[in-house]
mmCIF file of C-alpha atoms in Angstrom:
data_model
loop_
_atom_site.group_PDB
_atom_site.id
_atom_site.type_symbol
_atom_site.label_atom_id
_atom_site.label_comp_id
_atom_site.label_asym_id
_atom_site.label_seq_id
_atom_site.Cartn_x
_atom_site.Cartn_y
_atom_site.Cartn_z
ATOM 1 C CA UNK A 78 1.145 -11.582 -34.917
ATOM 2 C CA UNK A 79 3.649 -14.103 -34.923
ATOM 3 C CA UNK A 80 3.965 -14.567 -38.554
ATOM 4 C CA UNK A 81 4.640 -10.983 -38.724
ATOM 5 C CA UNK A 82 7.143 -10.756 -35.953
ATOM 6 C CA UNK A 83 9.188 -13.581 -37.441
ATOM 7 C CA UNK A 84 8.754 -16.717 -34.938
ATOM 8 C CA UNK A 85 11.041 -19.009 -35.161
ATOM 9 C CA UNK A 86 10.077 -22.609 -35.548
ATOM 10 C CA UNK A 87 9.105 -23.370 -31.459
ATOM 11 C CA UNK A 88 7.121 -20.219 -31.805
ATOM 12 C CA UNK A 89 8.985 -18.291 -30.378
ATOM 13 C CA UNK A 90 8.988 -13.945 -31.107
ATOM 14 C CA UNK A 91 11.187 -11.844 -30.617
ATOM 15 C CA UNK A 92 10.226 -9.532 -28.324
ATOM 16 C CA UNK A 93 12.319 -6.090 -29.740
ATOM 17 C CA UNK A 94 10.428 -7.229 -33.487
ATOM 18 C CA UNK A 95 7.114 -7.902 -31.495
ATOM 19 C CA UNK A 96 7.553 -4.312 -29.406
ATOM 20 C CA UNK A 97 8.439 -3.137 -33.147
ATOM 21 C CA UNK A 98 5.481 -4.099 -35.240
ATOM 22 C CA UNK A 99 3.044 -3.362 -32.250
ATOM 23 C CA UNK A 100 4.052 0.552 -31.683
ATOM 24 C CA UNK A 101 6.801 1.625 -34.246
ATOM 25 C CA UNK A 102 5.177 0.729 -37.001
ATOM 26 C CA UNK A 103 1.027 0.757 -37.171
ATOM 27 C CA UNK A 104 1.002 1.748 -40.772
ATOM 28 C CA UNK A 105 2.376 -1.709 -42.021
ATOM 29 C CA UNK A 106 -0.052 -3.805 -40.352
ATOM 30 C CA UNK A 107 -3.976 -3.866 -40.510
ATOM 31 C CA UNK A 108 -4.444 -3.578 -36.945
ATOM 32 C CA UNK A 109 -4.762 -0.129 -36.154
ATOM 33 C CA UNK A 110 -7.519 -0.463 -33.811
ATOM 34 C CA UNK A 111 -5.266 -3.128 -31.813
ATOM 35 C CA UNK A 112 -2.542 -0.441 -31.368
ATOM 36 C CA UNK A 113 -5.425 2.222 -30.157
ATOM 37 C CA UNK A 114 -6.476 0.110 -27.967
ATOM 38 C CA UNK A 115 -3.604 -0.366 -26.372
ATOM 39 C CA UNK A 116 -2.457 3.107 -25.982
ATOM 40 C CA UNK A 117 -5.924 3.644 -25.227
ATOM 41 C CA UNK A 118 -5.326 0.860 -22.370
ATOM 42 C CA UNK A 119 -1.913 2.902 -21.329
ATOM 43 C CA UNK A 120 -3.946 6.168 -21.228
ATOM 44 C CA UNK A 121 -5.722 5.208 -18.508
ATOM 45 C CA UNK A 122 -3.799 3.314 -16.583
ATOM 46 C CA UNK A 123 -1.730 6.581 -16.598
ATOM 47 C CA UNK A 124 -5.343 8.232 -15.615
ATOM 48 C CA UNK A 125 -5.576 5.698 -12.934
ATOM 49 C CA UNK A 126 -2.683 6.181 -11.289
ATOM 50 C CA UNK A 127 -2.806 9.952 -11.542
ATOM 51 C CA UNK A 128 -5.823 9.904 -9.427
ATOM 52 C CA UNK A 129 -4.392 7.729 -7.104
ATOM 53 C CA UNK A 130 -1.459 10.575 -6.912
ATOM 54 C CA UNK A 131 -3.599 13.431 -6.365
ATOM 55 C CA UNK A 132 -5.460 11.319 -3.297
ATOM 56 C CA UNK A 133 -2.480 12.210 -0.797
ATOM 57 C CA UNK A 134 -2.159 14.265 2.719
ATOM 58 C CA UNK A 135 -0.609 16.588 4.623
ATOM 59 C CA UNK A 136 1.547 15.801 7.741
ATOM 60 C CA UNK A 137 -1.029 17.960 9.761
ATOM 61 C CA UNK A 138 -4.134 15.614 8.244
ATOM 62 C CA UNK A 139 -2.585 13.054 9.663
ATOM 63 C CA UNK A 140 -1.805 14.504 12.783
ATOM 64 C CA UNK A 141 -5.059 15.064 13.086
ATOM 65 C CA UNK A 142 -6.410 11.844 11.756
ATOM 66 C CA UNK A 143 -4.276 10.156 14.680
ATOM 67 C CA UNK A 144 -5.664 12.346 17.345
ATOM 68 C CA UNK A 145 -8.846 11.536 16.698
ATOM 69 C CA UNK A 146 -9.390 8.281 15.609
ATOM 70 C CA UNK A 147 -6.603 6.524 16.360
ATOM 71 C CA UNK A 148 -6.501 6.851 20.436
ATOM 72 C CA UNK A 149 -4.992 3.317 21.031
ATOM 73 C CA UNK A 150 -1.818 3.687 19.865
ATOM 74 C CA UNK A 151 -0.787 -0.067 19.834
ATOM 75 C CA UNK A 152 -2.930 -0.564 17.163
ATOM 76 C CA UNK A 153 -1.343 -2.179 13.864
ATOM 77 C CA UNK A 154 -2.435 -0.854 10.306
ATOM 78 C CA UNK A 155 -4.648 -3.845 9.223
ATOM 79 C CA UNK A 156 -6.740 -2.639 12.238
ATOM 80 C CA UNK A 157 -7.183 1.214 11.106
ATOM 81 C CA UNK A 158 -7.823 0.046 7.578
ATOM 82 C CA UNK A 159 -10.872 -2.623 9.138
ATOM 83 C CA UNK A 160 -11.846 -0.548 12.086
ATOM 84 C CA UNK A 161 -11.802 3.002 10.844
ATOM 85 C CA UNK A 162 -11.400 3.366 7.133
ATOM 86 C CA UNK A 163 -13.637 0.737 5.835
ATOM 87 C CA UNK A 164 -16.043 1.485 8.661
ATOM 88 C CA UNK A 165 -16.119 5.218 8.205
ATOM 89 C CA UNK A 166 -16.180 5.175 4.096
ATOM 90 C CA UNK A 167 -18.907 2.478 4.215
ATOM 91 C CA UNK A 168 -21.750 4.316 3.126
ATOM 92 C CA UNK A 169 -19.780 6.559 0.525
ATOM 93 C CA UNK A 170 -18.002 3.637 -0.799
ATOM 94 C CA UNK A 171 -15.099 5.676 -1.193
ATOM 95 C CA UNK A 172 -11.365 5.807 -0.265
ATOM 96 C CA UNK A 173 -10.455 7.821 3.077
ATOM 97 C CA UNK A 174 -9.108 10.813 1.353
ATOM 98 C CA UNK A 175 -12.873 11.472 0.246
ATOM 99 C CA UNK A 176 -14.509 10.973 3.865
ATOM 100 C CA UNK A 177 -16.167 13.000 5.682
ATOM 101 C CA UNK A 178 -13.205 13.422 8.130
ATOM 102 C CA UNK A 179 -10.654 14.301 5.805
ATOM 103 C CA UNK A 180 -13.120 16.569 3.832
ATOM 104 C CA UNK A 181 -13.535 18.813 6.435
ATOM 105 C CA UNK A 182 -9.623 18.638 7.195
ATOM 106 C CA UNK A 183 -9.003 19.918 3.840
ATOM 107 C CA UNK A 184 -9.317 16.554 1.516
ATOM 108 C CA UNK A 185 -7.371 15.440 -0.680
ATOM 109 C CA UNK A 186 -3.508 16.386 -1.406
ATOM 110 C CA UNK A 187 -0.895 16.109 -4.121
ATOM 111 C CA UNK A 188 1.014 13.197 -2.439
ATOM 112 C CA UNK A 189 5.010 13.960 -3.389
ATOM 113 C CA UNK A 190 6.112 10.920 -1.495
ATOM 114 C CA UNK A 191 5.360 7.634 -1.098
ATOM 115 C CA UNK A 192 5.404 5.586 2.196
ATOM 116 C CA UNK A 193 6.144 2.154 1.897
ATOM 117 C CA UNK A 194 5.076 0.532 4.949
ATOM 118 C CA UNK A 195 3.635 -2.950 6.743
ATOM 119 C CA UNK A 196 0.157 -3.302 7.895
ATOM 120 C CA UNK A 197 1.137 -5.534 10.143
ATOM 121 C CA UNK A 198 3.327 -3.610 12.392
ATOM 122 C CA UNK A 199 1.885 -0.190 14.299
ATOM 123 C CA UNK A 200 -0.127 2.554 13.009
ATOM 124 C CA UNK A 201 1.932 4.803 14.723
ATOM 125 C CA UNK A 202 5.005 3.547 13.745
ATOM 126 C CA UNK A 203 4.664 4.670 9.939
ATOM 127 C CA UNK A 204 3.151 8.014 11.332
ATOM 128 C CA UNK A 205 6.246 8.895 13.822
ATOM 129 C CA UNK A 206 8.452 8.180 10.480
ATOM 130 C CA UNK A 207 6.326 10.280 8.441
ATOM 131 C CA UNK A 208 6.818 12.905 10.293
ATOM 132 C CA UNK A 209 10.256 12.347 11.089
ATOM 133 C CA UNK A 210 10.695 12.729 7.427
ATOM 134 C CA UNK A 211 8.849 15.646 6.869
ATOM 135 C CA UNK A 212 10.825 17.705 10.112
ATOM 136 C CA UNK A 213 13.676 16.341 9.134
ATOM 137 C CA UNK A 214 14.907 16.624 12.959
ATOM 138 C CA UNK A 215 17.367 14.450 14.600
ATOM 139 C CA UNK A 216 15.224 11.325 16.605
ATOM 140 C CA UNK A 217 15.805 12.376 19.683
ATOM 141 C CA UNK A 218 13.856 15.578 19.057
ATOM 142 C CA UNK A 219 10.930 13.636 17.972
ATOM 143 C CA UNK A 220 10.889 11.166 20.474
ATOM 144 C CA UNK A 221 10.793 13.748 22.981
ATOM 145 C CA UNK A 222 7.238 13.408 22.453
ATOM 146 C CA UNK A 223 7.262 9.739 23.024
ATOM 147 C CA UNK A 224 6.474 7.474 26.273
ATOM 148 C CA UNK A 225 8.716 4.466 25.397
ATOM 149 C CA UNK A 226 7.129 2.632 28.535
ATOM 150 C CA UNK A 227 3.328 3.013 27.195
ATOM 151 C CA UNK A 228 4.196 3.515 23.361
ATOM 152 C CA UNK A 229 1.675 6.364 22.775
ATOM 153 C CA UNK A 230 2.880 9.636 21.573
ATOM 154 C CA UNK A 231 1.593 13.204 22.683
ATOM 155 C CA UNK A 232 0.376 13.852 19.068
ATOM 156 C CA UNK A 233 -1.136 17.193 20.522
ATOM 157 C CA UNK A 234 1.638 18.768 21.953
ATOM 158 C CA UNK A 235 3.544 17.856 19.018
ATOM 159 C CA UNK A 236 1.353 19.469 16.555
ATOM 160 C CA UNK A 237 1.513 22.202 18.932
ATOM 161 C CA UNK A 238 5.556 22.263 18.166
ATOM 162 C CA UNK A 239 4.909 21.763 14.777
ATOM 163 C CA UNK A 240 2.906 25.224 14.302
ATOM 164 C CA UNK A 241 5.497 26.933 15.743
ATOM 165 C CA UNK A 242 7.149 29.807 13.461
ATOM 166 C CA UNK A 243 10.575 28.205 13.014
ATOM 167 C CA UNK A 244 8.635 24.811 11.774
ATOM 168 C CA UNK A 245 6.681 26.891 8.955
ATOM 169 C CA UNK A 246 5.906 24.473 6.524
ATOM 170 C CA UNK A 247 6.426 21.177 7.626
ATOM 171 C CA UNK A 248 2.729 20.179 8.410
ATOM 172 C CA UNK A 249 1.661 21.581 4.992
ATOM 173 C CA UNK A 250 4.021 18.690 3.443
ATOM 174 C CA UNK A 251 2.076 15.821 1.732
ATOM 175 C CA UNK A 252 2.780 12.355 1.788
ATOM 176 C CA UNK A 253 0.677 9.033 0.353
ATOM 177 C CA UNK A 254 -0.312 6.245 1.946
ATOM 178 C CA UNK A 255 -2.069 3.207 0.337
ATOM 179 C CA UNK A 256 -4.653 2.420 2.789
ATOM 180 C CA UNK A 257 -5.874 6.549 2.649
ATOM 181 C CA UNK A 258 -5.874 6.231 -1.064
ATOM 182 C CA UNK A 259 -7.312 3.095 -2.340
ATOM 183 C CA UNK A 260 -10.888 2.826 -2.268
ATOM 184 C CA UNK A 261 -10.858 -0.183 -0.328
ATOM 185 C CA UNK A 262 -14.509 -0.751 -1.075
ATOM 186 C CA UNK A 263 -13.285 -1.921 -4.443
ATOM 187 C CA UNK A 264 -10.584 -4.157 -3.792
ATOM 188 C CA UNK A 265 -10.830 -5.959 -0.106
ATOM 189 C CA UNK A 266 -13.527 -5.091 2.025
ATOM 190 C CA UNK A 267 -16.243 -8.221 2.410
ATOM 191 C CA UNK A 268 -13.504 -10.539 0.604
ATOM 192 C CA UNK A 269 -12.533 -14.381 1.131
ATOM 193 C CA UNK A 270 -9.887 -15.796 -0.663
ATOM 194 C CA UNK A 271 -11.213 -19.509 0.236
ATOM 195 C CA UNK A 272 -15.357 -19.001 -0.204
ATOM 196 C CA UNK A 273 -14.511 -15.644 -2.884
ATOM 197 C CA UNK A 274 -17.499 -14.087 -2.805
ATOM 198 C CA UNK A 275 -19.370 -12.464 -5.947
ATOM 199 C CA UNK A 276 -22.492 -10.892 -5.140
ATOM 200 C CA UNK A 277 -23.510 -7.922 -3.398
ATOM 201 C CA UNK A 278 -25.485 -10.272 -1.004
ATOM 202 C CA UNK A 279 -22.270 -12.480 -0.353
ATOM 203 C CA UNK A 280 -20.152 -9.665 -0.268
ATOM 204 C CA UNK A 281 -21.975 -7.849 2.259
ATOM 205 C CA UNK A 282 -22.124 -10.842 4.938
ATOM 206 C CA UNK A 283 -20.312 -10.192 7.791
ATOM 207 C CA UNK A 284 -19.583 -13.896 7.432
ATOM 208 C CA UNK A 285 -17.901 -16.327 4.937
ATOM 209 C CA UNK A 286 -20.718 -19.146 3.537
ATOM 210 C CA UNK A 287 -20.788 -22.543 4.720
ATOM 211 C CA UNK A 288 -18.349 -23.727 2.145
ATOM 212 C CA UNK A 289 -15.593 -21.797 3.283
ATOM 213 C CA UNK A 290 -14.127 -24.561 5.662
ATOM 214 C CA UNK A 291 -10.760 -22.913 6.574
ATOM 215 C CA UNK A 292 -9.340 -22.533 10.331
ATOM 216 C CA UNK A 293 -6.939 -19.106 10.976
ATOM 217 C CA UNK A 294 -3.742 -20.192 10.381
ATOM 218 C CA UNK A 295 -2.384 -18.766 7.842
ATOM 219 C CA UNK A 296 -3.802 -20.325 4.862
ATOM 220 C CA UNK A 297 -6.666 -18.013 4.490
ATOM 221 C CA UNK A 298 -4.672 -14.556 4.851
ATOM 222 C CA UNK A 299 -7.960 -12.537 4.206
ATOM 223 C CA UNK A 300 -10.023 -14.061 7.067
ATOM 224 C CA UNK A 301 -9.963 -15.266 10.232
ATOM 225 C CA UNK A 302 -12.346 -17.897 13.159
ATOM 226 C CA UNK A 303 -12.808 -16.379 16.142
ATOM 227 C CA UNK A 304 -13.007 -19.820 18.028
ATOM 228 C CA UNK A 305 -16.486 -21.136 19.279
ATOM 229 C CA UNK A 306 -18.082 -18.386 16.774
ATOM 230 C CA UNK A 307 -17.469 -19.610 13.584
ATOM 231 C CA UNK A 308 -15.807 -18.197 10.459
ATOM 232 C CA UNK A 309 -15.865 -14.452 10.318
ATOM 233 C CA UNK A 310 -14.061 -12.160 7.363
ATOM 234 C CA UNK A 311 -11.054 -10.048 8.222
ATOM 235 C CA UNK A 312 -12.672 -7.081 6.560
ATOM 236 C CA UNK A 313 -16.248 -7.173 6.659
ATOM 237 C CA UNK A 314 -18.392 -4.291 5.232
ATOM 238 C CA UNK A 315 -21.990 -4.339 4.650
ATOM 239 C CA UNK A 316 -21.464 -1.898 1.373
ATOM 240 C CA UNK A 317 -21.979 -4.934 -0.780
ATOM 241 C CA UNK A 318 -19.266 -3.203 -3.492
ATOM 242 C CA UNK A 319 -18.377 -5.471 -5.975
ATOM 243 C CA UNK A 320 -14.962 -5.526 -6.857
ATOM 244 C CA UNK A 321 -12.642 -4.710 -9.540
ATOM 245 C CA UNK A 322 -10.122 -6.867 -11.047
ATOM 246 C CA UNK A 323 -7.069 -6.738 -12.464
ATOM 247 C CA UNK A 324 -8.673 -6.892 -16.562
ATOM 248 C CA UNK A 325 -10.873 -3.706 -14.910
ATOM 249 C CA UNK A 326 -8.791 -0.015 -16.025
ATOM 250 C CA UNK A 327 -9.952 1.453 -13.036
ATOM 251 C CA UNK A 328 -8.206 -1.453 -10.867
ATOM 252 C CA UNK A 329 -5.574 0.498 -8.421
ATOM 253 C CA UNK A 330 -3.644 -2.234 -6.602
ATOM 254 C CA UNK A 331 -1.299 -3.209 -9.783
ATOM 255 C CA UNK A 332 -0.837 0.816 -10.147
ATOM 256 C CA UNK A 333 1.216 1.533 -7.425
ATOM 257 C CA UNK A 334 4.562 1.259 -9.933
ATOM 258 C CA UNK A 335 2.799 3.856 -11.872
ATOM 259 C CA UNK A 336 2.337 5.669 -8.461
ATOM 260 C CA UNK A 337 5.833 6.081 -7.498
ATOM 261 C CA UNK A 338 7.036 7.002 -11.168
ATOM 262 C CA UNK A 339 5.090 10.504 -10.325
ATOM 263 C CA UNK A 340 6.018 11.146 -6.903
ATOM 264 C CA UNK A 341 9.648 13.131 -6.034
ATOM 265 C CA UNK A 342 10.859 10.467 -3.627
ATOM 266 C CA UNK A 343 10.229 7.144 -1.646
ATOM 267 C CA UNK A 344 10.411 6.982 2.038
ATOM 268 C CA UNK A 345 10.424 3.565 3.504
ATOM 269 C CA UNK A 346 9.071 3.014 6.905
ATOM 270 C CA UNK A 347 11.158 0.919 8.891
ATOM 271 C CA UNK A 348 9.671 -0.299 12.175
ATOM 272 C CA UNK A 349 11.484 -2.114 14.829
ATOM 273 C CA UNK A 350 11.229 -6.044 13.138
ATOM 274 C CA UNK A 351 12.114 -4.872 9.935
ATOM 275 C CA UNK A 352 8.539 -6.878 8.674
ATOM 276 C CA UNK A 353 8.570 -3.541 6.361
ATOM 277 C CA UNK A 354 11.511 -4.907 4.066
ATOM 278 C CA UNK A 355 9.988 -8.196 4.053
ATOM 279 C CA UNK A 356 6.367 -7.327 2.224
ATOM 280 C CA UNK A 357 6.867 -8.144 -1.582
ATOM 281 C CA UNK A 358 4.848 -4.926 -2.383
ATOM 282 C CA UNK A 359 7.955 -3.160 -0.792
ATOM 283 C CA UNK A 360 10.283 -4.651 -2.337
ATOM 284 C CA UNK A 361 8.870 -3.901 -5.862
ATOM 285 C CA UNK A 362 8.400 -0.026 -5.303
ATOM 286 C CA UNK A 363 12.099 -0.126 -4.041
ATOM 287 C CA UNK A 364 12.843 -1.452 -7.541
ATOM 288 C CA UNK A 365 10.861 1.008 -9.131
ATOM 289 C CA UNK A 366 12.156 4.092 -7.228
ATOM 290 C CA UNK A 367 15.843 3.158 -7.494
ATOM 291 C CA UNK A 368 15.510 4.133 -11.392
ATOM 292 C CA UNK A 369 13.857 7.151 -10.827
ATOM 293 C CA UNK A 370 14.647 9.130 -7.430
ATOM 294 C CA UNK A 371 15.764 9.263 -4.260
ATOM 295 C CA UNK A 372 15.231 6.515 -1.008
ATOM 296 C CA UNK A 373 15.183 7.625 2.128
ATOM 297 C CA UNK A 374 14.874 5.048 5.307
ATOM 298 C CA UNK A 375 12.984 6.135 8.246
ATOM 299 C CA UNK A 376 13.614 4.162 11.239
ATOM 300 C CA UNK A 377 12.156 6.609 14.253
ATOM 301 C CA UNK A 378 12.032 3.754 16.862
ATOM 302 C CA UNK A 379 15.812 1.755 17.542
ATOM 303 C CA UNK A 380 15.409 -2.165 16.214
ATOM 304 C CA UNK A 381 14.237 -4.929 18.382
ATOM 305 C CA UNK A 382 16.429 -7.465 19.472
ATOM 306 C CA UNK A 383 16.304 -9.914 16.888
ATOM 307 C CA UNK A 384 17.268 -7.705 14.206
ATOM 308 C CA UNK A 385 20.196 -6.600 16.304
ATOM 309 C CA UNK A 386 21.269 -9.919 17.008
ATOM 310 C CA UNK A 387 21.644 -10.469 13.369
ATOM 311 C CA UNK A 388 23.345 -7.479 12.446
ATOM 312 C CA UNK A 389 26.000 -7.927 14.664
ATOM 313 C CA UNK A 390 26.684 -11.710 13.874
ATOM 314 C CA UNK A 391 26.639 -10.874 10.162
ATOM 315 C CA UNK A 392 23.655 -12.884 9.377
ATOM 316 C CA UNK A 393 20.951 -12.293 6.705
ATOM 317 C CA UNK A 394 18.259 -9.853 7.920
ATOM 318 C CA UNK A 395 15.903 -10.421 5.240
ATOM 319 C CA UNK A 396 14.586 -13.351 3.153
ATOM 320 C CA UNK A 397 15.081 -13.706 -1.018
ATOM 321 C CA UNK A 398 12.082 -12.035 -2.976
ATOM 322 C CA UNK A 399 9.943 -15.053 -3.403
ATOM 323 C CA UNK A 400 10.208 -15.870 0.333
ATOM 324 C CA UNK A 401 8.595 -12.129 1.120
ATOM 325 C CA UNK A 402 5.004 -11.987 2.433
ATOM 326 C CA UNK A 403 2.256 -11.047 0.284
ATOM 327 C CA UNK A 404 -1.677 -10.221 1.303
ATOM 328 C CA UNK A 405 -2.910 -11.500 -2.658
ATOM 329 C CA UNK A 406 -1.363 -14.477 -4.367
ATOM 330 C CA UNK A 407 -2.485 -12.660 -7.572
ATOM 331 C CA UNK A 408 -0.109 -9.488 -6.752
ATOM 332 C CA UNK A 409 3.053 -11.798 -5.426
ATOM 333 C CA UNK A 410 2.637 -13.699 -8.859
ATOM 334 C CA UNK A 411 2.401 -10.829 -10.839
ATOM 335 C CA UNK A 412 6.026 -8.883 -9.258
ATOM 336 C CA UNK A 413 7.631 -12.022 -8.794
ATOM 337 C CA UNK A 414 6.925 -12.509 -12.929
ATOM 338 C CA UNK A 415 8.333 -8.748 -13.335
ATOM 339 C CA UNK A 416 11.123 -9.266 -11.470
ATOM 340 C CA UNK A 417 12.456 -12.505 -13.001
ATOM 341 C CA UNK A 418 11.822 -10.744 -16.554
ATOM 342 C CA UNK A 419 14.395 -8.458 -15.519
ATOM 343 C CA UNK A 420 18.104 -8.773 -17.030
ATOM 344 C CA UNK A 421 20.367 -10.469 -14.461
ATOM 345 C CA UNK A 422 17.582 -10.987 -11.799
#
């Protein structure tokens, strides 16, 4: 391939002749089957990510989903994801949108807009901006509904509001979400970054094995000690699913670009420590959307101090890309290499 592309003497190719004598011209080389293949490759990760697309909700799904299973409302995302998504889709091995729950709510959606969010701030944060979104009412009108000095929201009189005639249409709106979309049973749950298990056996432990040596703090982002107890996983599951990687088409987490090329808009959830803008996943479908559609910034509870603080002194609220927190080395690697392929990055 080089030969044909021209490289110079370091080896070098230049990528518009390599781009050229892989797609634009197939006739001129003998292999045909290479450029099939790679279409064929393109096809469906296009497939891929058009499933992922058609795996979204409605505003009153998830409504619904928070009245029911979400009743502590202080509860971050990482904890619905190990407590009640992975739990509940254990024995389907399946992502939410295909449980049980949702099923009988109606299943899956056409999402139209993506959430970008953090898993490590409240559930109910990315829910009150969701739905903020979707109403498109000032915040005071929403908050109405919110006890500031508990932090739970009265999700039942507000779907009650919501069903009201003069709201027509705003709980049939559909959104997507990661953590309702991705079958989780093929990409986290039962997984160790340190120990990395392989088998069905090791995967469906409820504990890492005795070489994985590692103490919570930080290191180990996908597991954590309880003191005194030994080493237990973040996520366990006792599905056993063994997991795709990134060589596998049907992989989802590198598809989420491909996600938001489909969808009509972006809304990012902004909660009050701003740890939303900070996730590198975020930062990479901002980059995507801003060549395609609109951005719209949801921030339905006021900013925390800190943030504030910095705001009005003029200092920086949010760290350079390669500084941003990531939950996979492998996916941080990966955006930080598309980003610095970019002109001007």
């Amino acid at each position: 391939i080089a030969l044909e592309c021209g490289a110079n003497e370091t080896g070098e190719i230049q990528i518009d002749e390599f781009l050229s004598w892989c797609w634009l011209q197939p006739s001129q080389h003998s292999s045909k089957a290479t450029v099939r293949a790679s279409k064929g490759s393109r096809s469906v990760r296009a497939a891929t990510a058009e499933g992922l697309a058609n795996k979204g909700f409605s505003v009153y799904q998830l409504l619904e989903f928070l009245i029911a299973k979400v009743p502590d409302h202080s509860v971050t995302t990482n904890k619905v994801v190990r407590d009640i998504i992975i739990s509940e889709t254990s024995s389907r091995r399946c992502c939410y949108m295909e449980s049980e729950f949702m099923e009988k709510h109606g299943g899956s959606k056409r999402g139209k807009i993506l959430v970008s969010h953090a898993w490590n701030s409240k559930f109910l944060n990315t829910v009150l901006n969701i739905i903020l979104d979707a109403w498109g009412c000032p915040q005071r009108d929403l908050l109405r509904f919110y006890d500031e000095g508990t932090g739970t929201l009265d999700a039942q009189k507000l779907l009650a509001r919501l069903q009201e005639p003069q709201h027509a249409g705003v709980l049939e709106k559909t959104y997507w979400l990661c953590i309702f979309a991705v079958d989780e049973h093929r990409s986290i749950c039962g997984t160790c970054r340190t120990c990395q298990p392989t088998t069905e056996k090791q995967l469906a432990a409820t504990h890492c094995n005795e070489a994985c040596k590692c103490s919570y703090r930080g290191e180990c982002v996908n597991c954590w000690t309880y003191w005194g107890m030994g080493k237990q996983k973040y996520n366990p599951c006792q599905c056993g699913s063994t997991k795709w990687t990134i060589d596998d088409p049907e992989y989802e987490i590198d598809k989420f670009d491909d996600v938001v090329s489909v969808m009509d808009a972006l809304v990012i959830s902004l909660d009050p420590d701003l740890y939303t803008l900070k996730r590198v996943w975020v930062v990479a479908e901002i980059g995507e959307a801003m060549k395609l559609m609109m951005i719209r910034f949801r921030c339905a509870l006021n900013l925390s101090a800190e943030p504030l603080r910095k705001l009005r002194a003029g200092e920086a609220l949010l760290p350079p890309v390669h500084r941003c927190e990531y939950m996979s080395i492998d996916d941080y690697e990966r955006i930080l290499s598309k980003i610095n392929s970019l002109p001007g990055h």
